[in-house]
PDB file of C-alpha atoms in Angstrom:
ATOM      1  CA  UNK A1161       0.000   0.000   0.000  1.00  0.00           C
ATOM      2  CA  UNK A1162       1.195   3.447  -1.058  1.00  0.00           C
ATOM      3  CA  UNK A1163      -0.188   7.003   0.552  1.00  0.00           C
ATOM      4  CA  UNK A1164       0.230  10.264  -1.473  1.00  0.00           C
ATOM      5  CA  UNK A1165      -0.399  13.094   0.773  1.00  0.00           C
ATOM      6  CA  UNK A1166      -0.405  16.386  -0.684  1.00  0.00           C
ATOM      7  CA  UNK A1167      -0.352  20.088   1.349  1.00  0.00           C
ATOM      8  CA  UNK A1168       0.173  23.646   0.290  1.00  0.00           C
ATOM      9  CA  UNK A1169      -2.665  24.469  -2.281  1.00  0.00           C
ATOM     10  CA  UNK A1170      -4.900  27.894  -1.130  1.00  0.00           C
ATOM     11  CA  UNK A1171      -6.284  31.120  -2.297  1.00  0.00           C
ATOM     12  CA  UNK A1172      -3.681  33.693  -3.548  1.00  0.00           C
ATOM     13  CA  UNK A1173      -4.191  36.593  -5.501  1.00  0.00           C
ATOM     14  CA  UNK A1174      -2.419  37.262  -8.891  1.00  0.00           C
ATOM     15  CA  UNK A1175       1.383  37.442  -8.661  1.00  0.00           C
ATOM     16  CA  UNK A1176       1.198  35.898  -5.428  1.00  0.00           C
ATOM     17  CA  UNK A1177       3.189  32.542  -4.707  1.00  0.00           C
ATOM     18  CA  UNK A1178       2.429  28.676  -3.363  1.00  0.00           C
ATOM     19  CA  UNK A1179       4.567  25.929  -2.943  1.00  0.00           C
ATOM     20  CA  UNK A1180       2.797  22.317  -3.049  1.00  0.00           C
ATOM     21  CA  UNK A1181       4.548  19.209  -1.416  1.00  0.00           C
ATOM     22  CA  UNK A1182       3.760  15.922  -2.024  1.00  0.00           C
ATOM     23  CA  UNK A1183       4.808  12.958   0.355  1.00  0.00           C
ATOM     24  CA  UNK A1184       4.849   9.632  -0.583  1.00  0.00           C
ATOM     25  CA  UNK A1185       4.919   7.041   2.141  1.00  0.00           C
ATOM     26  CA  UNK A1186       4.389   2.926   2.118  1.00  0.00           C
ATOM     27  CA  UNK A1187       5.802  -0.112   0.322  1.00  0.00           C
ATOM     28  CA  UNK A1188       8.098   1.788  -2.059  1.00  0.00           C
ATOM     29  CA  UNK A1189      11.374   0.116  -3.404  1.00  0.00           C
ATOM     30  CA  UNK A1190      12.258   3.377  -5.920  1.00  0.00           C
ATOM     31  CA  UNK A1191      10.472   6.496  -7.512  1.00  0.00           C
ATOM     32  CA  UNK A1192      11.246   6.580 -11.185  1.00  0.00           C
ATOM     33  CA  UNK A1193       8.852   9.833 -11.996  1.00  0.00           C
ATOM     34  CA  UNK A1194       7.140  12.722 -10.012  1.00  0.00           C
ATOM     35  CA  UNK A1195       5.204  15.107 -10.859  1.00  0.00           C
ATOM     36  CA  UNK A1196       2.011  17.348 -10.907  1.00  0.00           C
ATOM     37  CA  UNK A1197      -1.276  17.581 -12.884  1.00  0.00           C
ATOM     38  CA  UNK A1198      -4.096  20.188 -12.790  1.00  0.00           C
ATOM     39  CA  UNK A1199      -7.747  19.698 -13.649  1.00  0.00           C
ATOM     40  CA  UNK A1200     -10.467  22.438 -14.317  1.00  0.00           C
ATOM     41  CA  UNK A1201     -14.036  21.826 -14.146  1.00  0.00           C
ATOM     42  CA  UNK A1202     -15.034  20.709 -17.930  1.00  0.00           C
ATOM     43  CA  UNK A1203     -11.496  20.381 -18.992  1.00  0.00           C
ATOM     44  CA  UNK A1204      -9.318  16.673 -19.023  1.00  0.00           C
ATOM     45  CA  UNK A1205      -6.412  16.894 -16.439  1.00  0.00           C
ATOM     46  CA  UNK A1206      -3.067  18.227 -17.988  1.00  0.00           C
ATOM     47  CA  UNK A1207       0.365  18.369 -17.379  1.00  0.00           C
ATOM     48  CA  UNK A1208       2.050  20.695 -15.334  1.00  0.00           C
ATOM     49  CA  UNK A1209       5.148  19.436 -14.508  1.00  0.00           C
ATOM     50  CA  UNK A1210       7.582  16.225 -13.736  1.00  0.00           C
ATOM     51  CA  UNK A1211      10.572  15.034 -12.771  1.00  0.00           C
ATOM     52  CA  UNK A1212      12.054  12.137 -13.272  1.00  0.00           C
ATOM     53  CA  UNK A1213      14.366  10.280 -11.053  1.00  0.00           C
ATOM     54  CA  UNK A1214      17.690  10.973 -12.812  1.00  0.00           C
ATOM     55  CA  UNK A1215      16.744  14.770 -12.228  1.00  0.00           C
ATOM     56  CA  UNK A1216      15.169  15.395 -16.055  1.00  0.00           C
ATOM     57  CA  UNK A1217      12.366  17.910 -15.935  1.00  0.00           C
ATOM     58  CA  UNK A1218       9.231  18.702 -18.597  1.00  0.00           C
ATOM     59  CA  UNK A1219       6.950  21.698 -17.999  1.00  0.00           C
ATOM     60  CA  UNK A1220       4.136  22.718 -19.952  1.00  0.00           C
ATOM     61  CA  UNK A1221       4.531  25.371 -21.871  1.00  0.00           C
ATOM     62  CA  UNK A1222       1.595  27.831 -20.069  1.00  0.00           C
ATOM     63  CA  UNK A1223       4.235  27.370 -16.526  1.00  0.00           C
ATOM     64  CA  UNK A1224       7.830  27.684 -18.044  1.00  0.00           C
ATOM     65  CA  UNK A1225       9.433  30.145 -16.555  1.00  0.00           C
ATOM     66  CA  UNK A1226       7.012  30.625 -13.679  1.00  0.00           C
ATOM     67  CA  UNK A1227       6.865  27.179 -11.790  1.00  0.00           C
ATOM     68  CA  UNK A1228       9.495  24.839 -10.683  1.00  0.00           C
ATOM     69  CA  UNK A1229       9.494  21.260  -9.695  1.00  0.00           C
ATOM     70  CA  UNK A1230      12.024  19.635  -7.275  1.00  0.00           C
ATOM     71  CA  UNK A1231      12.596  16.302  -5.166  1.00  0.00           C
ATOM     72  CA  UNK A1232      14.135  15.490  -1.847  1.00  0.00           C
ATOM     73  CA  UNK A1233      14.837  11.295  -2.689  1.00  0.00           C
ATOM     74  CA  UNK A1234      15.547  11.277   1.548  1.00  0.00           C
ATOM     75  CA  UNK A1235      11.620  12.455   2.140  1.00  0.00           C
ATOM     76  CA  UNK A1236      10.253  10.748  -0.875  1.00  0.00           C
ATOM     77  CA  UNK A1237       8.739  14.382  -1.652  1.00  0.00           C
ATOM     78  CA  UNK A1238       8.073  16.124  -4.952  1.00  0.00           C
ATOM     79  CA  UNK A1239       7.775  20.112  -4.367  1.00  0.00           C
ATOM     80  CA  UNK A1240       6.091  23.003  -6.959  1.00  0.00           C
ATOM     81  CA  UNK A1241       7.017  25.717  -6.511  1.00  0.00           C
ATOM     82  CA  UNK A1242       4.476  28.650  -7.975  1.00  0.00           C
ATOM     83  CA  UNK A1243       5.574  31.957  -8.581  1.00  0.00           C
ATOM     84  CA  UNK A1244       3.639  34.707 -10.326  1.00  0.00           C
ATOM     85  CA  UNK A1245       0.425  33.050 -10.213  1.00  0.00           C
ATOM     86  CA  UNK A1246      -2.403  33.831 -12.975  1.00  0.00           C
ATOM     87  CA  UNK A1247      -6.097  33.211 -12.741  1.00  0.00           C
ATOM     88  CA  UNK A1248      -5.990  30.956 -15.441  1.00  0.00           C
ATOM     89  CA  UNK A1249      -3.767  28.445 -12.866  1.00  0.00           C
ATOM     90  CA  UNK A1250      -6.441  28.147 -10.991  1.00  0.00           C
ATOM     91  CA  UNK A1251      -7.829  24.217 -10.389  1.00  0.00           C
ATOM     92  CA  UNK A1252      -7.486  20.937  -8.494  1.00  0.00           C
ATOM     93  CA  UNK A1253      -3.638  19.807  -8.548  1.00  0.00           C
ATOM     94  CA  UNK A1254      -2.748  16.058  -8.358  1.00  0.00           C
ATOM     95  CA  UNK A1255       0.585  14.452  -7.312  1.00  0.00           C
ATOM     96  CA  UNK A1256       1.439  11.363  -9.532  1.00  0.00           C
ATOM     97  CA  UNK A1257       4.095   8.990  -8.596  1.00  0.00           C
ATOM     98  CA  UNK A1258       5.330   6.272 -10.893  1.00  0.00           C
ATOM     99  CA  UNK A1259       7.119   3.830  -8.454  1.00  0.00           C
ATOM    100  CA  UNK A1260       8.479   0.297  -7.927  1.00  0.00           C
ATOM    101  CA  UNK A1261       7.280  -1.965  -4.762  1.00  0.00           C
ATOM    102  CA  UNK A1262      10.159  -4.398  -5.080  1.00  0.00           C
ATOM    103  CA  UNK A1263      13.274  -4.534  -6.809  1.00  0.00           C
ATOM    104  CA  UNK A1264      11.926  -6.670  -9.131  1.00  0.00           C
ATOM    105  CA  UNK A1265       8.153  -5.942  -9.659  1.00  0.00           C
ATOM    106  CA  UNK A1266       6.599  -4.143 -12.241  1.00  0.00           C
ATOM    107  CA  UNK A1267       6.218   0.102 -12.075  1.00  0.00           C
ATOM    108  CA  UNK A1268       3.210   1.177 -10.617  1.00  0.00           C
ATOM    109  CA  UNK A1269       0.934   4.915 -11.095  1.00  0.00           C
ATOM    110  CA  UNK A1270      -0.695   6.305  -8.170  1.00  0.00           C
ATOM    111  CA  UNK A1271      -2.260   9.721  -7.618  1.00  0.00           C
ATOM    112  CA  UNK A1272      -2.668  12.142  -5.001  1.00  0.00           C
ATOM    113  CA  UNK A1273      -6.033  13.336  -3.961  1.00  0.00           C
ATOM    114  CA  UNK A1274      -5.609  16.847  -5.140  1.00  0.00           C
ATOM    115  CA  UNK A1275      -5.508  20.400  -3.239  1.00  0.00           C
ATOM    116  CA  UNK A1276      -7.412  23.229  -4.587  1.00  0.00           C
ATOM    117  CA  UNK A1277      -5.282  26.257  -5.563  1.00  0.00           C
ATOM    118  CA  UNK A1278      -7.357  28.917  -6.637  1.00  0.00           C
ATOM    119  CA  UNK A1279      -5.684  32.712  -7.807  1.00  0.00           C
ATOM    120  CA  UNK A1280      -7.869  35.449  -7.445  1.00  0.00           C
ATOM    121  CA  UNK A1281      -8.124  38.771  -9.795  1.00  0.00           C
TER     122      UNK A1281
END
């Protein structure tokens, strides 16, 4: 069994700045991928950002520039960091973690179960 507990979603208003942590805790042999996902009301979840476990990172192109993922492999903790926040950021992000249970078992997706970040105008 694997937990994904995320924390630092909130209200902010534009320009402001959040940071969102995601801890992963349970059976977990190794982390090969990390990252974050929004989701809008009408709209299919997108990417936002993820790392992967040699330290290669993808952004979409709406956050380049403004948002920045990072890991601590101690904590087993992805971090976004949110800077210059728009309205148009505003939905539910998810953590996803793409992880082994043993060290020779298959990979494994599990998600987060999303905090709210909402930017006001």
């Amino acid at each position: 069994q694997v937990q994904l507990v995320e924390s630092g979603g909130g209200l902010v208003q534009t320009g402001g700045s959040l940071r969102l942590s995601c801890a992963a805790s349970g059976s977990i042999f190794s982390i090969n991928l990390m990252g974050w996902y929004r989701q809008v009301p009408g709209k299919e979840r997108e990417l936002v950002a993820t790392i992967t476990s040699g330290g290669t990172t993808n952004y979409a192109e709406s956050v380049k520039g403004r948002f920045t993922i990072s890991r601590d492999n101690a904590k087993n903790t992805v971090y976004l960091q949110m800077n210059s926040l728009k309205p148009e950021d505003t939905g539910v992000y998810y953590c996803k973690v793409l992880l082994t249970t043993t060290a020779w078992g298959p990979q494994y997706q599990y998600w987060g179960q999303g905090t709210q970040v909402t930017v006001s105008s």
